[in-house]
Amino acid sequence: MIIVAGWWGKFLEVDLSKGEVKILSVKDELFKMFLGGSGLGIKIAHDLLKRGVDPLSPDNIIILASGPLTGSRVYGTSRVSMTSKSPLTM
């Protein structure tokens, strides 16, 4: 599963094993608390990953999240954060 997050108030959930795409709405408070990027990715991973999931299994997720300043002229903000459970963090 791949989840793309941003400041549009929505998540795009893509299930590669089933070939399904869903658009999910999210409350603005979540974006304000974690400001996008790494913080938002870690929060989503914490909420969605089952305890003890194998990082190399299809149950693992990949989260792509941009921060609120992505696309601006502020140095270092034009990138995307990728969060997932790694075999190194088992």
Tab-separated table of N, CA and C in Angstrom:
chain	number	residue	atom	x	y	z
A	1	MET	N	0.845	-1.161	0.000
A	1	MET	CA	0.000	0.000	0.000
A	1	MET	C	0.896	1.231	0.000
A	2	ILE	N	0.569	2.205	-0.792
A	2	ILE	CA	1.288	3.477	-0.833
A	2	ILE	C	0.300	4.570	-0.467
A	3	ILE	N	0.707	5.444	0.433
A	3	ILE	CA	-0.152	6.556	0.833
A	3	ILE	C	0.583	7.848	0.522
A	4	VAL	N	-0.057	8.723	-0.214
A	4	VAL	CA	0.522	10.018	-0.546
A	4	VAL	C	-0.243	11.071	0.238
A	5	ALA	N	0.465	11.899	0.977
A	5	ALA	CA	-0.199	12.911	1.799
A	5	ALA	C	0.231	14.293	1.357
A	6	GLY	N	-0.540	15.274	1.677
A	6	GLY	CA	-0.205	16.651	1.348
A	6	GLY	C	-1.143	17.592	2.068
A	7	TRP	N	-1.138	18.838	1.673
A	7	TRP	CA	-1.956	19.854	2.336
A	7	TRP	C	-3.289	20.053	1.629
A	8	TRP	N	-3.790	19.067	0.957
A	8	TRP	CA	-5.066	19.161	0.258
A	8	TRP	C	-6.190	18.592	1.105
A	9	GLY	N	-5.881	18.113	2.314
A	9	GLY	CA	-6.908	17.558	3.191
A	9	GLY	C	-7.329	16.159	2.797
A	10	LYS	N	-6.537	15.511	1.963
A	10	LYS	CA	-6.888	14.177	1.478
A	10	LYS	C	-5.655	13.291	1.408
A	11	PHE	N	-5.899	11.996	1.481
A	11	PHE	CA	-4.876	10.993	1.237
A	11	PHE	C	-5.279	10.215	0.004
A	12	LEU	N	-4.311	9.800	-0.742
A	12	LEU	CA	-4.545	8.895	-1.851
A	12	LEU	C	-3.985	7.549	-1.417
A	13	GLU	N	-4.847	6.563	-1.274
A	13	GLU	CA	-4.422	5.228	-0.867
A	13	GLU	C	-4.419	4.334	-2.100
A	14	VAL	N	-3.249	3.770	-2.414
A	14	VAL	CA	-3.092	2.910	-3.582
A	14	VAL	C	-2.721	1.521	-3.092
A	15	ASP	N	-3.566	0.543	-3.368
A	15	ASP	CA	-3.298	-0.848	-3.002
A	15	ASP	C	-2.780	-1.555	-4.249
A	16	LEU	N	-1.463	-1.794	-4.292
A	16	LEU	CA	-0.851	-2.369	-5.476
A	16	LEU	C	-1.227	-3.830	-5.674
A	17	SER	N	-1.484	-4.559	-4.599
A	17	SER	CA	-1.830	-5.969	-4.733
A	17	SER	C	-3.236	-6.162	-5.305
A	18	LYS	N	-4.143	-5.235	-5.029
A	18	LYS	CA	-5.516	-5.330	-5.528
A	18	LYS	C	-5.770	-4.427	-6.736
A	19	GLY	N	-4.865	-3.499	-6.996
A	19	GLY	CA	-5.049	-2.556	-8.097
A	19	GLY	C	-6.152	-1.548	-7.818
A	20	GLU	N	-6.330	-1.159	-6.551
A	20	GLU	CA	-7.392	-0.230	-6.156
A	20	GLU	C	-6.806	1.102	-5.714
A	21	VAL	N	-7.554	2.170	-5.969
A	21	VAL	CA	-7.172	3.511	-5.534
A	21	VAL	C	-8.356	4.111	-4.787
A	22	LYS	N	-8.094	4.678	-3.600
A	22	LYS	CA	-9.139	5.331	-2.800
A	22	LYS	C	-8.670	6.731	-2.430
A	23	ILE	N	-9.604	7.662	-2.385
A	23	ILE	CA	-9.317	9.010	-1.893
A	23	ILE	C	-9.973	9.127	-0.522
A	24	LEU	N	-9.166	9.418	0.506
A	24	LEU	CA	-9.647	9.511	1.872
A	24	LEU	C	-9.510	10.939	2.373
A	25	SER	N	-10.516	11.437	3.050
A	25	SER	CA	-10.462	12.783	3.637
A	25	SER	C	-9.859	12.715	5.034
A	26	VAL	N	-9.187	13.784	5.400
A	26	VAL	CA	-8.518	13.860	6.695
A	26	VAL	C	-8.815	15.210	7.322
A	27	LYS	N	-8.960	15.227	8.632
A	27	LYS	CA	-9.201	16.480	9.344
A	27	LYS	C	-7.946	17.356	9.290
A	28	ASP	N	-8.149	18.656	9.187
A	28	ASP	CA	-7.032	19.599	9.125
A	28	ASP	C	-6.169	19.574	10.380
A	29	GLU	N	-6.729	19.180	11.512
A	29	GLU	CA	-5.964	19.152	12.757
A	29	GLU	C	-4.755	18.227	12.645
A	30	LEU	N	-4.905	17.112	11.916
A	30	LEU	CA	-3.795	16.178	11.758
A	30	LEU	C	-2.638	16.842	11.026
A	31	PHE	N	-2.925	17.592	9.973
A	31	PHE	CA	-1.871	18.287	9.238
A	31	PHE	C	-1.239	19.390	10.082
A	32	LYS	N	-2.034	20.076	10.878
A	32	LYS	CA	-1.498	21.158	11.714
A	32	LYS	C	-0.636	20.613	12.848
A	33	MET	N	-0.979	19.434	13.372
A	33	MET	CA	-0.205	18.845	14.465
A	33	MET	C	1.156	18.339	14.002
A	34	PHE	N	1.214	17.788	12.790
A	34	PHE	CA	2.438	17.143	12.343
A	34	PHE	C	3.120	17.854	11.180
A	35	LEU	N	2.530	18.888	10.614
A	35	LEU	CA	3.131	19.760	9.600
A	35	LEU	C	3.584	19.054	8.333
A	36	GLY	N	3.138	17.867	8.069
A	36	GLY	CA	3.502	17.173	6.840
A	36	GLY	C	4.888	16.578	6.917
A	37	GLY	N	5.364	16.050	5.815
A	37	GLY	CA	6.706	15.489	5.742
A	37	GLY	C	6.910	14.316	6.681
A	38	SER	N	8.057	14.289	7.328
A	38	SER	CA	8.444	13.161	8.176
A	38	SER	C	7.500	12.951	9.354
A	39	GLY	N	7.115	14.018	10.023
A	39	GLY	CA	6.230	13.882	11.189
A	39	GLY	C	4.901	13.264	10.828
A	40	LEU	N	4.306	13.711	9.743
A	40	LEU	CA	3.033	13.160	9.295
A	40	LEU	C	3.204	11.707	8.855
A	41	GLY	N	4.285	11.409	8.156
A	41	GLY	CA	4.543	10.039	7.723
A	41	GLY	C	4.678	9.081	8.885
A	42	ILE	N	5.385	9.492	9.929
A	42	ILE	CA	5.553	8.636	11.101
A	42	ILE	C	4.230	8.441	11.828
A	43	LYS	N	3.425	9.475	11.947
A	43	LYS	CA	2.111	9.357	12.591
A	43	LYS	C	1.217	8.377	11.829
A	44	ILE	N	1.189	8.482	10.497
A	44	ILE	CA	0.370	7.585	9.693
A	44	ILE	C	0.869	6.145	9.825
A	45	ALA	N	2.182	5.951	9.758
A	45	ALA	CA	2.741	4.605	9.895
A	45	ALA	C	2.401	4.016	11.263
A	46	HIS	N	2.525	4.811	12.312
A	46	HIS	CA	2.194	4.343	13.660
A	46	HIS	C	0.739	3.911	13.757
A	47	ASP	N	-0.157	4.662	13.137
A	47	ASP	CA	-1.585	4.354	13.215
A	47	ASP	C	-1.984	3.164	12.339
A	48	LEU	N	-1.332	2.980	11.193
A	48	LEU	CA	-1.784	1.969	10.236
A	48	LEU	C	-1.043	0.641	10.295
A	49	LEU	N	0.223	0.663	10.692
A	49	LEU	CA	0.980	-0.588	10.712
A	49	LEU	C	0.597	-1.453	11.904
A	50	LYS	N	0.417	-2.735	11.633
A	50	LYS	CA	0.143	-3.680	12.706
A	50	LYS	C	1.444	-3.981	13.436
A	51	ARG	N	1.337	-4.216	14.712
A	51	ARG	CA	2.525	-4.541	15.509
A	51	ARG	C	3.116	-5.862	15.016
A	52	GLY	N	4.417	-5.883	14.799
A	52	GLY	CA	5.112	-7.093	14.391
A	52	GLY	C	5.036	-7.406	12.905
A	53	VAL	N	4.547	-6.482	12.091
A	53	VAL	CA	4.460	-6.741	10.651
A	53	VAL	C	5.863	-6.890	10.070
A	54	ASP	N	6.025	-7.859	9.183
A	54	ASP	CA	7.304	-8.086	8.522
A	54	ASP	C	7.538	-6.966	7.506
A	55	PRO	N	8.686	-6.295	7.564
A	55	PRO	CA	8.933	-5.173	6.661
A	55	PRO	C	8.968	-5.571	5.183
A	56	LEU	N	9.213	-6.834	4.887
A	56	LEU	CA	9.285	-7.278	3.501
A	56	LEU	C	7.987	-7.932	3.030
A	57	SER	N	6.946	-7.874	3.849
A	57	SER	CA	5.670	-8.478	3.473
A	57	SER	C	4.778	-7.459	2.756
A	58	PRO	N	3.746	-7.926	2.067
A	58	PRO	CA	2.800	-7.012	1.421
A	58	PRO	C	1.982	-6.189	2.423
A	59	ASP	N	2.031	-6.543	3.708
A	59	ASP	CA	1.303	-5.783	4.732
A	59	ASP	C	2.006	-4.495	5.124
A	60	ASN	N	3.287	-4.363	4.759
A	60	ASN	CA	4.014	-3.134	5.050
A	60	ASN	C	3.483	-2.019	4.141
A	61	ILE	N	3.662	-0.781	4.558
A	61	ILE	CA	3.175	0.358	3.781
A	61	ILE	C	4.328	1.304	3.463
A	62	ILE	N	4.157	2.084	2.410
A	62	ILE	CA	5.094	3.149	2.041
A	62	ILE	C	4.292	4.442	2.031
A	63	ILE	N	4.786	5.443	2.735
A	63	ILE	CA	4.088	6.720	2.836
A	63	ILE	C	4.965	7.794	2.211
A	64	LEU	N	4.418	8.511	1.250
A	64	LEU	CA	5.089	9.654	0.641
A	64	LEU	C	4.355	10.903	1.112
A	65	ALA	N	5.058	11.800	1.771
A	65	ALA	CA	4.411	12.984	2.338
A	65	ALA	C	5.261	14.216	2.076
A	66	SER	N	4.625	15.272	1.641
A	66	SER	CA	5.341	16.531	1.434
A	66	SER	C	5.025	17.485	2.580
A	67	GLY	N	5.918	18.410	2.813
A	67	GLY	CA	5.709	19.391	3.864
A	67	GLY	C	4.927	20.594	3.368
A	68	PRO	N	4.540	21.488	4.262
A	68	PRO	CA	3.727	22.644	3.881
A	68	PRO	C	4.468	23.674	3.027
A	69	LEU	N	5.784	23.645	3.024
A	69	LEU	CA	6.549	24.616	2.243
A	69	LEU	C	7.067	24.044	0.929
A	70	THR	N	6.706	22.812	0.604
A	70	THR	CA	7.148	22.206	-0.650
A	70	THR	C	6.659	23.042	-1.827
A	71	GLY	N	7.554	23.309	-2.745
A	71	GLY	CA	7.211	24.122	-3.902
A	71	GLY	C	7.476	25.603	-3.705
A	72	SER	N	7.827	25.996	-2.484
A	72	SER	CA	8.152	27.403	-2.245
A	72	SER	C	9.629	27.630	-2.551
A	73	ARG	N	10.072	28.842	-2.381
A	73	ARG	CA	11.469	29.163	-2.657
A	73	ARG	C	12.359	28.999	-1.429
A	74	VAL	N	11.834	28.451	-0.368
A	74	VAL	CA	12.626	28.222	0.836
A	74	VAL	C	13.568	27.047	0.579
A	75	TYR	N	14.848	27.223	0.866
A	75	TYR	CA	15.855	26.204	0.599
A	75	TYR	C	15.542	24.905	1.343
A	76	GLY	N	15.658	23.777	0.662
A	76	GLY	CA	15.512	22.465	1.278
A	76	GLY	C	14.085	21.985	1.463
A	77	THR	N	13.108	22.691	0.924
A	77	THR	CA	11.721	22.284	1.142
A	77	THR	C	11.073	21.660	-0.086
A	78	SER	N	11.818	21.500	-1.161
A	78	SER	CA	11.220	20.963	-2.381
A	78	SER	C	11.420	19.453	-2.485
A	79	ARG	N	11.263	18.759	-1.382
A	79	ARG	CA	11.463	17.319	-1.386
A	79	ARG	C	10.282	16.604	-0.748
A	80	VAL	N	10.297	15.312	-0.894
A	80	VAL	CA	9.237	14.464	-0.358
A	80	VAL	C	9.859	13.519	0.646
A	81	SER	N	9.155	13.263	1.728
A	81	SER	CA	9.608	12.330	2.748
A	81	SER	C	8.978	10.966	2.490
A	82	MET	N	9.786	9.915	2.518
A	82	MET	CA	9.274	8.550	2.377
A	82	MET	C	9.437	7.846	3.717
A	83	THR	N	8.332	7.283	4.227
A	83	THR	CA	8.349	6.592	5.511
A	83	THR	C	7.847	5.167	5.296
A	84	SER	N	8.530	4.211	5.884
A	84	SER	CA	8.127	2.818	5.815
A	84	SER	C	8.846	2.060	6.919
A	85	LYS	N	8.397	0.861	7.209
A	85	LYS	CA	9.117	0.023	8.163
A	85	LYS	C	10.232	-0.669	7.414
A	86	SER	N	11.428	-0.545	7.925
A	86	SER	CA	12.620	-1.076	7.284
A	86	SER	C	13.056	-2.387	7.940
A	87	PRO	N	13.712	-3.276	7.198
A	87	PRO	CA	14.268	-4.480	7.834
A	87	PRO	C	15.302	-4.140	8.906
A	88	LEU	N	15.890	-2.951	8.829
A	88	LEU	CA	16.881	-2.532	9.830
A	88	LEU	C	16.226	-2.103	11.141
A	89	THR	N	14.924	-1.825	11.125
A	89	THR	CA	14.239	-1.345	12.333
A	89	THR	C	13.276	-2.380	12.903
A	90	MET	N	13.516	-3.635	12.620
A	90	MET	CA	12.614	-4.699	13.087
A	90	MET	C	12.597	-4.806	14.581
